[in-house]
Short mmCIF file of C-alpha atoms and ligand atoms in Angstrom, two decimals:
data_model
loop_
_atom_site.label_atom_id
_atom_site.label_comp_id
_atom_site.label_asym_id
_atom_site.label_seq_id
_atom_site.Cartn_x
_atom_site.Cartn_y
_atom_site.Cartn_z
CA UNK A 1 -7.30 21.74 17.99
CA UNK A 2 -4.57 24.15 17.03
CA UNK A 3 -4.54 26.49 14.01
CA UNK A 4 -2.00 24.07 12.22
CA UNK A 5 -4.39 20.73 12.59
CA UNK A 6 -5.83 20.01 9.66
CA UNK A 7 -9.75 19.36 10.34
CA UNK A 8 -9.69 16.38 7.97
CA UNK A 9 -7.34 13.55 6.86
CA UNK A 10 -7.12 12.84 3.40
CA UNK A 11 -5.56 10.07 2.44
CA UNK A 12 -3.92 8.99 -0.73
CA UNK A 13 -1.79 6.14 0.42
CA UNK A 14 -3.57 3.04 -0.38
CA UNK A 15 -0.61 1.64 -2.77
CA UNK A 16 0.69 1.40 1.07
CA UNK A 17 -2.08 0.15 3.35
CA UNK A 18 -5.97 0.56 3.19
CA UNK A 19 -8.24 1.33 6.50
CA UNK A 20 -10.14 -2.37 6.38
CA UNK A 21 -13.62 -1.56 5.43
CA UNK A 22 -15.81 -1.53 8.57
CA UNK A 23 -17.92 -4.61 7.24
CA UNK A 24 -14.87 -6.62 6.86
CA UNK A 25 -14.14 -5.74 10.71
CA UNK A 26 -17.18 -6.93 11.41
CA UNK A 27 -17.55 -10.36 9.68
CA UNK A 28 -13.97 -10.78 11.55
CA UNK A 29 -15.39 -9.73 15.16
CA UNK A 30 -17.51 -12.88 16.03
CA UNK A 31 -13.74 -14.97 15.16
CA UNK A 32 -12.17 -13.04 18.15
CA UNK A 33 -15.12 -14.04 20.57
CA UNK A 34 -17.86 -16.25 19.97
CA UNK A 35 -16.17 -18.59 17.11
CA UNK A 36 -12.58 -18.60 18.64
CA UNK A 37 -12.50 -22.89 18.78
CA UNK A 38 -8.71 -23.76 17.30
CA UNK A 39 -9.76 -24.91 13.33
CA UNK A 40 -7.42 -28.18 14.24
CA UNK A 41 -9.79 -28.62 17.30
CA UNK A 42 -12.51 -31.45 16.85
CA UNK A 43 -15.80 -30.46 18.95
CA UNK A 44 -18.58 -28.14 17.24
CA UNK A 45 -17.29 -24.76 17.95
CA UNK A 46 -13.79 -25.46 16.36
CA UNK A 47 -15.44 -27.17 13.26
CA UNK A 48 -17.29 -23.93 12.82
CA UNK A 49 -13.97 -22.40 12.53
CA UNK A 50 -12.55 -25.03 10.39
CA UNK A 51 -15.49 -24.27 7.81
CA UNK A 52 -14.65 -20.50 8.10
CA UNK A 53 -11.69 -21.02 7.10
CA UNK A 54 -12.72 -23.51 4.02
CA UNK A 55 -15.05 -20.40 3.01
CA UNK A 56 -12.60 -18.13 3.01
CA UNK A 57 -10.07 -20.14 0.76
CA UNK A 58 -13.40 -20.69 -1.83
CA UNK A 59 -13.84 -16.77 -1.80
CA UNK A 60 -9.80 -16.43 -2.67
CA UNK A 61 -9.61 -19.67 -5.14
CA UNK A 62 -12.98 -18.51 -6.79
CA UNK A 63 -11.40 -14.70 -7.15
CA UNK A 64 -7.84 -16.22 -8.96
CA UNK A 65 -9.80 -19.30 -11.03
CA UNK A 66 -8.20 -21.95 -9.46
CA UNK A 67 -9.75 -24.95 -6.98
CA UNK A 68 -9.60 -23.97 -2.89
CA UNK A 69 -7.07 -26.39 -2.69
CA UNK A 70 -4.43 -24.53 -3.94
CA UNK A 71 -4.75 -21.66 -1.96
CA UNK A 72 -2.74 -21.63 1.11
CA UNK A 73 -2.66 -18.93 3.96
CA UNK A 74 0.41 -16.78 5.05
CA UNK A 75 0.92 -14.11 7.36
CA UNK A 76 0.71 -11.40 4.34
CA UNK A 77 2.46 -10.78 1.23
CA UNK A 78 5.93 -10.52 2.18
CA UNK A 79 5.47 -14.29 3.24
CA UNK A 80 4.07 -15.32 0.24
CA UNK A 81 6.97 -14.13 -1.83
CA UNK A 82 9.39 -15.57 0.33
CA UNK A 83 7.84 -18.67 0.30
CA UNK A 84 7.41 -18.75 -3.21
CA UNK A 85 10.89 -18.04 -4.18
CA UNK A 86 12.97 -19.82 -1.26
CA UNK A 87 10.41 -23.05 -1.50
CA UNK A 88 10.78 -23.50 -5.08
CA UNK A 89 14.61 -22.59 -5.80
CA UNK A 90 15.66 -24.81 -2.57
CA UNK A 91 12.97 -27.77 -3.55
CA UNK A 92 14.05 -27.96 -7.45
CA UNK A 93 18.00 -26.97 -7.09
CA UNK A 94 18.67 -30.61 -8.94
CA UNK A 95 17.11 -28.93 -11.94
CA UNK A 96 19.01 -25.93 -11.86
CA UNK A 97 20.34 -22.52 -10.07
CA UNK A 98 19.30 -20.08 -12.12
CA UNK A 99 16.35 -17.24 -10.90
CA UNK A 100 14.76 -14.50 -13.43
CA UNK A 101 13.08 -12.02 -11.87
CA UNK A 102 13.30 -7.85 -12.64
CA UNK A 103 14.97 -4.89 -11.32
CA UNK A 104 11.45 -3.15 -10.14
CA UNK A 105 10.42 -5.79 -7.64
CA UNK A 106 9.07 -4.82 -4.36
CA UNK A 107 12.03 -5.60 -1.42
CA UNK A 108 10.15 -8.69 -0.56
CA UNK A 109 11.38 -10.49 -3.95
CA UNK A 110 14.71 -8.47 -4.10
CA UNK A 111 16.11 -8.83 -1.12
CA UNK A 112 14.63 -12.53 -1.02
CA UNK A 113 16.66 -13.42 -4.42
CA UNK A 114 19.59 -11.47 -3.19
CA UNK A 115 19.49 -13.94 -0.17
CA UNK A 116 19.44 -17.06 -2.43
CA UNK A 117 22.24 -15.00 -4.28
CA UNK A 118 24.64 -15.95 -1.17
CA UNK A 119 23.15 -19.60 -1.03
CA UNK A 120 24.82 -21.08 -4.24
CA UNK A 121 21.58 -19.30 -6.64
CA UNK A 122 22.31 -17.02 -9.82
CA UNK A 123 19.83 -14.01 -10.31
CA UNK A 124 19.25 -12.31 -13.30
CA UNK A 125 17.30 -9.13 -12.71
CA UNK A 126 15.48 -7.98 -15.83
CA UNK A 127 15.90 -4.72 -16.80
CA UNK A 128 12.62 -2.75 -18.29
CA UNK A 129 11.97 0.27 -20.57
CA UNK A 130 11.55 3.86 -19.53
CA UNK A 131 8.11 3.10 -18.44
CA UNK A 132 8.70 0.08 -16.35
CA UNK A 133 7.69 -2.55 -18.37
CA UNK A 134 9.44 -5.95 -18.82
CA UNK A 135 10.04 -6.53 -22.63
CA UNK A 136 9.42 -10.46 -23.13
CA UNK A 137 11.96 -10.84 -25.81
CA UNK A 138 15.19 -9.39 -23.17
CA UNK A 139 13.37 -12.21 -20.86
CA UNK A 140 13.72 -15.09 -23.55
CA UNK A 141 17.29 -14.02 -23.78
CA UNK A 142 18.08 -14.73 -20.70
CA UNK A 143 16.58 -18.03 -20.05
CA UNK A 144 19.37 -20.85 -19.68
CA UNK A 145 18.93 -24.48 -19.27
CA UNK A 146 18.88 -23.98 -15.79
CA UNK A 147 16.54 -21.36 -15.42
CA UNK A 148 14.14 -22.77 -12.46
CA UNK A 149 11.91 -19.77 -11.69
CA UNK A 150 10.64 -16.64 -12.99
CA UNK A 151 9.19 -14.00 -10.70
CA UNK A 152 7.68 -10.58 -12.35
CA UNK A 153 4.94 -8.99 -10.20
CA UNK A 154 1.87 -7.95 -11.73
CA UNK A 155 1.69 -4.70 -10.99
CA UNK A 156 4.76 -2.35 -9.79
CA UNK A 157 3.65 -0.47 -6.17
CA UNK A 158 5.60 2.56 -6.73
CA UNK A 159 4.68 3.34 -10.41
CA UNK A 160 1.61 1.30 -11.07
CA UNK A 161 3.17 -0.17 -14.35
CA UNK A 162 1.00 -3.47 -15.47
CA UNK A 163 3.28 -6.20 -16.70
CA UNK A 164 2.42 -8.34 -19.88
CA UNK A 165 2.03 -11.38 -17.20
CA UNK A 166 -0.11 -13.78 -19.47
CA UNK A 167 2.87 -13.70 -22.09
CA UNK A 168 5.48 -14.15 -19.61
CA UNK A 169 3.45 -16.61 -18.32
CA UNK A 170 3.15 -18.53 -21.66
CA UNK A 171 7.20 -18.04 -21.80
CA UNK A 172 7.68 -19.99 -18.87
CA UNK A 173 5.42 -22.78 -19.44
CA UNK A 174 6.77 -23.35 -22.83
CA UNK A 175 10.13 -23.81 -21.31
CA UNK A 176 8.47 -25.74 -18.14
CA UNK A 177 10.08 -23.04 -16.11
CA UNK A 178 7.49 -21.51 -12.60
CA UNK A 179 6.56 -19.11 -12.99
CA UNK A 180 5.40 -16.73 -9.77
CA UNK A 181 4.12 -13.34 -9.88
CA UNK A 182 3.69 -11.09 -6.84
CA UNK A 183 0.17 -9.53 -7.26
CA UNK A 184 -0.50 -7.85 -4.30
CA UNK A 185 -0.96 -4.16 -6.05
CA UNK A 186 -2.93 -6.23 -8.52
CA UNK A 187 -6.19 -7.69 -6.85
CA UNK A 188 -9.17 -5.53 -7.08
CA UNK A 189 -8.09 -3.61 -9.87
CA UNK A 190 -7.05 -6.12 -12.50
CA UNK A 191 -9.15 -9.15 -13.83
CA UNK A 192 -6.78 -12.13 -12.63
CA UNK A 193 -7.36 -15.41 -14.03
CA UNK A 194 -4.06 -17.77 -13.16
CA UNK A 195 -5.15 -20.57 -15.65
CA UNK A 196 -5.62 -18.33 -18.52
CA UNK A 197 -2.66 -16.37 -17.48
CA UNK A 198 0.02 -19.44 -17.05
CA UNK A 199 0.71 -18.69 -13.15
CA UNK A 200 1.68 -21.23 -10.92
CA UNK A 201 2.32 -18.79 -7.82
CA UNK A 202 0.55 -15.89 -7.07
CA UNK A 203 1.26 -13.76 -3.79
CA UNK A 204 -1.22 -11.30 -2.56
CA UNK A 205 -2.12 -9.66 0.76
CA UNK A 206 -5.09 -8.77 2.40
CA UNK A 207 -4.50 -4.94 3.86
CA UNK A 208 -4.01 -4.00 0.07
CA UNK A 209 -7.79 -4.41 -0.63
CA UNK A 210 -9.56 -2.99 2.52
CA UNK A 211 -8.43 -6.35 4.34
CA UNK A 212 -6.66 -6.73 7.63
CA UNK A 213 -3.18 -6.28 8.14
CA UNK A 214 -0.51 -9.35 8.55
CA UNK A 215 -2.52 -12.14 6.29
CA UNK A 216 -1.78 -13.32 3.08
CA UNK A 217 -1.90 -15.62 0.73
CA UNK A 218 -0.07 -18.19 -1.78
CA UNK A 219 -1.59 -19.76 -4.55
CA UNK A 220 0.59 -22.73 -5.41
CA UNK A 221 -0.51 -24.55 -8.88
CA UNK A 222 -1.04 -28.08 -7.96
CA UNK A 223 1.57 -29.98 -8.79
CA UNK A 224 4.74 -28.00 -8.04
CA UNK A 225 7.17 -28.92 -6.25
CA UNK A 226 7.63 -26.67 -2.98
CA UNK A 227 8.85 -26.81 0.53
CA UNK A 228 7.11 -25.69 3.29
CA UNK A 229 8.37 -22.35 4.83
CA UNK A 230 7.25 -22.97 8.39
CA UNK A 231 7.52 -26.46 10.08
CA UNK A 232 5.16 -27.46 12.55
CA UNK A 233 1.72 -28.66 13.05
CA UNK A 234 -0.20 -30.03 9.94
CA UNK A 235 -2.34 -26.72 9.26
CA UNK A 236 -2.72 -25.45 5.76
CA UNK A 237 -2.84 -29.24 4.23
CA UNK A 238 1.16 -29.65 6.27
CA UNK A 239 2.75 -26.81 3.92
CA UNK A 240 2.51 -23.73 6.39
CA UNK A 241 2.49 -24.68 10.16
CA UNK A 242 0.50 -22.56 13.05
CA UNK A 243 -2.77 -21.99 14.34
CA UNK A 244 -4.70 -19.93 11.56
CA UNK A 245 -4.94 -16.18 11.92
CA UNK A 246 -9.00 -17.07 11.93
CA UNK A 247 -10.19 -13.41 12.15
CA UNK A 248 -7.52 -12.26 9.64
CA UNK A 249 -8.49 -15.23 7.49
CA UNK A 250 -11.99 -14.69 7.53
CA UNK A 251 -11.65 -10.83 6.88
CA UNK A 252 -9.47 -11.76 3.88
CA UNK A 253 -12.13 -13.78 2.22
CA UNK A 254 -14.70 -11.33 2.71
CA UNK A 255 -12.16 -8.65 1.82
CA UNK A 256 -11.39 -10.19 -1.63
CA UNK A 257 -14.79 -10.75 -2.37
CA UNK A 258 -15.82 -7.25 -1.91
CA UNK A 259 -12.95 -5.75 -3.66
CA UNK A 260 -13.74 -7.78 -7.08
CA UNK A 261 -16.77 -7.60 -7.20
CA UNK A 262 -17.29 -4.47 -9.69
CA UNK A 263 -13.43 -4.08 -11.16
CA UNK A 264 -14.24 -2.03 -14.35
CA UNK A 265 -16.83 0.06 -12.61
CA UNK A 266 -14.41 0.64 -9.45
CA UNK A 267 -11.46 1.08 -11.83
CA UNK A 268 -13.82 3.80 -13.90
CA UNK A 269 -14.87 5.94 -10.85
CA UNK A 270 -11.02 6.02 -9.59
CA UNK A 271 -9.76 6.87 -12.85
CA UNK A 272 -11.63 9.63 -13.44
CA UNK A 273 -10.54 11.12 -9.97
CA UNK A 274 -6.77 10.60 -11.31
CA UNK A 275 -6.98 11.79 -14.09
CA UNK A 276 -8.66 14.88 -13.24
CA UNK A 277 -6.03 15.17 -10.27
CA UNK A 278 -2.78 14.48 -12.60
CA UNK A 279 -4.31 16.68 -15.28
CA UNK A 280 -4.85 19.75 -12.72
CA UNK A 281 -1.23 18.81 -11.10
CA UNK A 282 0.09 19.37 -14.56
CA UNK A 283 -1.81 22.69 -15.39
CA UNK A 284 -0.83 24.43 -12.12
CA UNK A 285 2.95 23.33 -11.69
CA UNK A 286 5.20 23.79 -14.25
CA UNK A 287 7.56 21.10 -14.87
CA UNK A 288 5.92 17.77 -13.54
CA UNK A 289 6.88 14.53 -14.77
CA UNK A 290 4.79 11.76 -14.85
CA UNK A 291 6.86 8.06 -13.82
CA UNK A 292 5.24 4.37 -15.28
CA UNK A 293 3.07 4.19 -18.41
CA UNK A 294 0.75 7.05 -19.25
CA UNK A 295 -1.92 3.96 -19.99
CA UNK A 296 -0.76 0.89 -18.83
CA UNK A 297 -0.93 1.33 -15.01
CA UNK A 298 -2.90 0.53 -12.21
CA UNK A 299 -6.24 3.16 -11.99
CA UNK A 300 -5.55 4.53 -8.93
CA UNK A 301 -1.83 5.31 -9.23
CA UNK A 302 -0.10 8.75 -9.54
CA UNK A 303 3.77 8.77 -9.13
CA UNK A 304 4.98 12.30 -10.41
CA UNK A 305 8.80 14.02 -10.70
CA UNK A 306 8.34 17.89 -9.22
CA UNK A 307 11.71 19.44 -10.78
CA UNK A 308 13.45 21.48 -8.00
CA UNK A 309 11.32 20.15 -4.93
CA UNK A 310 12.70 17.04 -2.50
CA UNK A 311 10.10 14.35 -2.67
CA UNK A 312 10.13 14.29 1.40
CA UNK A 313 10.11 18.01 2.20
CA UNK A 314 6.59 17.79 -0.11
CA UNK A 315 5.38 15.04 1.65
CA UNK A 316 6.20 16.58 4.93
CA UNK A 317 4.43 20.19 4.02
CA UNK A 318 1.39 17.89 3.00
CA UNK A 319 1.21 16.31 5.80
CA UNK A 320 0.78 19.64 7.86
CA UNK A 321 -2.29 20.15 5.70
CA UNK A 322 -3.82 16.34 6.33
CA UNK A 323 -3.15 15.11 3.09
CA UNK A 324 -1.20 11.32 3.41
CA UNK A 325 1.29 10.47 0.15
CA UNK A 326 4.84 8.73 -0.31
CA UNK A 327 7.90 9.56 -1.38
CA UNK A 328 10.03 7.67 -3.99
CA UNK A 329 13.18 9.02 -2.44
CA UNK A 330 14.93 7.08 0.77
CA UNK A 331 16.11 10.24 2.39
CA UNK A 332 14.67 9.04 5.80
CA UNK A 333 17.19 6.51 5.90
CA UNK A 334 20.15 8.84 5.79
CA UNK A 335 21.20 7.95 2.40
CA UNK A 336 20.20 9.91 -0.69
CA UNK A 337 19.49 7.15 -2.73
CA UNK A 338 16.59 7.18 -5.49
CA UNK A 339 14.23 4.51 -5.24
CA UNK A 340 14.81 1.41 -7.29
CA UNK A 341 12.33 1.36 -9.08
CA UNK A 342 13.08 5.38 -10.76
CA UNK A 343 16.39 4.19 -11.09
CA UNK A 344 15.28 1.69 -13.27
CA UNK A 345 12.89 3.30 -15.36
CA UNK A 346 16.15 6.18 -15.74
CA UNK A 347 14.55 8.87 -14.05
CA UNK A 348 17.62 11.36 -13.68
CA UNK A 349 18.82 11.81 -9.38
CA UNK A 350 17.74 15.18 -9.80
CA UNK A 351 14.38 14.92 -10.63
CA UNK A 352 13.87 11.45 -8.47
CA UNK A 353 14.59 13.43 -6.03
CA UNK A 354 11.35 15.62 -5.98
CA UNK A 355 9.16 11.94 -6.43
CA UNK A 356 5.58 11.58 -4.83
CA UNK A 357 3.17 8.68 -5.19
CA UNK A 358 -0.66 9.89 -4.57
CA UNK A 359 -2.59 6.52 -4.28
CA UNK A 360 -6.00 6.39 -4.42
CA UNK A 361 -8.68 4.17 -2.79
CA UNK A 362 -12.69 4.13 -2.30
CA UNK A 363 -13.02 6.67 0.50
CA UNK A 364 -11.42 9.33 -2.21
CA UNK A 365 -13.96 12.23 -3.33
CA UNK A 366 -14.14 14.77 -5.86
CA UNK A 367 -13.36 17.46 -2.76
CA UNK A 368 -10.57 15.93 -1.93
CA UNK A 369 -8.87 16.04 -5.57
CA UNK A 370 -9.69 19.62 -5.18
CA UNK A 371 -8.54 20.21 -1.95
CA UNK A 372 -5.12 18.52 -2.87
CA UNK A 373 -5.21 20.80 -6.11
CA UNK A 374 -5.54 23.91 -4.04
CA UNK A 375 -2.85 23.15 -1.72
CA UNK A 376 0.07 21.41 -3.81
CA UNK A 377 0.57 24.63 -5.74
CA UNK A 378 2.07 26.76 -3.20
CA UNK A 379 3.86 24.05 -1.00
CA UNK A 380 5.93 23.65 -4.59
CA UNK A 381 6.50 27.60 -5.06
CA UNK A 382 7.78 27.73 -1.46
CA UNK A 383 9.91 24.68 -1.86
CA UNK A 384 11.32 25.75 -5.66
CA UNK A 385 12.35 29.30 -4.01
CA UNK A 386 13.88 27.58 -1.03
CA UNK A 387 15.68 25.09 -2.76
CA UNK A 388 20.00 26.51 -3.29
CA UNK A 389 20.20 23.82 -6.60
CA UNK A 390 17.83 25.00 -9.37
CA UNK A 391 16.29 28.91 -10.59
CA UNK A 392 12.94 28.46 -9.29
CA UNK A 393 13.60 31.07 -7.19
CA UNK A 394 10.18 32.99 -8.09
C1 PLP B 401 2.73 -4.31 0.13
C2 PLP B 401 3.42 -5.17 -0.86
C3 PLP B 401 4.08 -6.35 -0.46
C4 PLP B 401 4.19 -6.75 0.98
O1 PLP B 401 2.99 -7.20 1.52
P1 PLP B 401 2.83 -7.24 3.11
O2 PLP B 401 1.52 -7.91 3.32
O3 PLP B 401 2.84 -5.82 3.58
O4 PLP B 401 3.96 -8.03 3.66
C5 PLP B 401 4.67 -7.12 -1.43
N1 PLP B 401 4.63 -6.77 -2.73
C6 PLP B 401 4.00 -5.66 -3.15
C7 PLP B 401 3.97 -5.34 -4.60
C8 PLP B 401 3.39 -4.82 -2.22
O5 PLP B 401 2.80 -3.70 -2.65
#
């Protein structure tokens, strides 16, 4: 190992991806080998995969409140929105052409409505205040008589702001308008109940709650009229054709079982950790500036403004010292452009600029809040004196 290996990774990206939690791995194992029988199969071994499956979609409908018939399987959360959006504004375009959704939504419903933008649909992208909240009288405003669908996620990914989703709900079904929410941040950290809450889509996605990678799901409100979004065989009751991803199925019922089982407590030991990480961030750097709602966001979520520092030279100088965080900034990509989400809670360019999100998960421990505490410091002193467009040149 050289000198400039960190002995130990620290990670504080789970707003991006989780490790899947070794006993999810192995409740999927036995689907790669022993139970591998093709659910649409009819001899014994393939039944045993068929009532895997039927498990799994209990574990997920008992999780949301809603009957294992109305939850179907996708290849992750990305599908689910699609899906969601495209198969209701295509199946219902008699009724109308008009989409609500907001101006914080992760690509997956952006670029999805911009998409139906070009086929024939009209978007209306909800602003929200300075802390990334939608208010629900702006979203009354702008419902028309052909307003077909309203998407507004549960919980924003970059910022952690919660959304007031049972009163938008109650919006939309007083106006018998859908109304989908993308809850993938959301599950595991927020009580979700999608009767009590007015949903008639939710989205979610297993590697965002110690699940595998590339499997999702859609709950779809019986009742609503929806395409399918992939043609084929007759799996997931004809809406979603292909063979089911068995051992990513299986892991994402576990996976969601595990993950809300203890909400408040899990929520109480990871906000303590945050707190006592954003409160020492604040009393060692000078001029740090918290993005989302000082309350009303998700436990685990830091997303913080470092005046005078470039959001990807941080993340870079942390990275030589084993700690893993994002960046709100898009500076990879060539362009210089602020993430859409700062730009739409009005966080100045300048300050966007120097954006981090620390996420964290279960494997977090008091050591590593210090560890980070001890080493953030001094990467933002040598980045403040290096930088040519501010006078932190201490
Ligand atoms: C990660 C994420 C997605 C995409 O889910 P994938 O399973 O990675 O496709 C969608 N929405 C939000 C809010 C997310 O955080």
């Amino acid at each position: 190992m050289t000198k400039s290996t960190p002995a130990k990774i620290i990670y504080m990206d789970h707003s991006a991806t989780t490790p899947t939690h070794p006993d999810v791995v192995k409740e999927m194992l036995p689907y790669f080998t022993e139970h591998f029988g093709n659910p649409s199969s009819l001899y014994r071994i393939a039944r045993e995969s068929k009532f895997a499956v039927s498990k799994a979609r209990k574990q997920v409908a008992d999780v949301l409140g809603c009957t294992p018939d109305e939850i179907f399987f996708t290849a992750g959360g990305t599908e689910s929105d699609n899906w969601a959006i495209k198969g209701t504004a295509f199946a219902n375009k008699d009724r109308g052409n008009h989409i609500i959704t907001t101006k914080i939504e992760h690509h997956a419903v952006l670029h999805t409505c911009e998409y139906l933008e070009k086929e024939g649909f009209e978007v209306t992208y909800l602003p929200v205040n300075e802390y990334g909240i939608v208010d629900p009288d702006v979203l009354i405003k702008s419902i028309t008589d052909r307003t077909i669908l309203i998407s507004v996620m549960m919980a924003n990914n970059e910022i952690g702001t919660i959304q007031p989703i049972k009163e938008i709900g109650e919006i939309a079904r007083e106006k018998n308008i859908y109304f989908h929410t993308d809850a993938v941040q959301a599950i595991g950290n927020l009580e979700i109940d999608v009767h009590e809450m007015n949903i008639d889509m939710l989205s979610l996605s297993a590697h965002k709650f110690y699940g595998p990678k590339g499997t999702g799901a859609l709950y779809i409100r019986k009742g609503i009229n929806i395409g399918s979004f992939i043609h084929g065989g007759s799996q997931e009751n004809g809406h979603r054709a292909g063979t089911e991803n068995l051992p990513g199925i299986i892991g994402l019922g576990y996976a969601i079982e595990r993950a809300t089982q203890n909400i408040s407590e899990h929520n109480e030991k990871i906000s303590s950790m945050r707190d006592r990480l954003l409160d020492g961030i604040i009393e060692t750097i000078p001029d740090v500036h918290l993005n989302g709602h000082p309350k009303q966001r998700l436990s685990n979520n830091i997303n913080i403004s470092v005046r005078g520092t470039d959001g990807e030279a941080l993340l870079l100088m942390l990275d030589m010292k084993g700690v893993c965080v994002s960046t709100g900034s898009a500076c990879s990509s060539g362009e210089e452009s602020a993430s859409h989400v700062l730009s739409a809670i009005s966080v100045p360019p300048a300050l966007a600029r120097g954006s981090v999100r620390l996420t964290l998960g279960n494997e977090n421990t008091k050591e590593d809040i210090d560890y980070v505490l001890d080493v953030l410091p001094p990467i933002v002193s040598r980045l403040r004196a290096l930088s040519p467009v501010n006078n932190y040149s201490q």
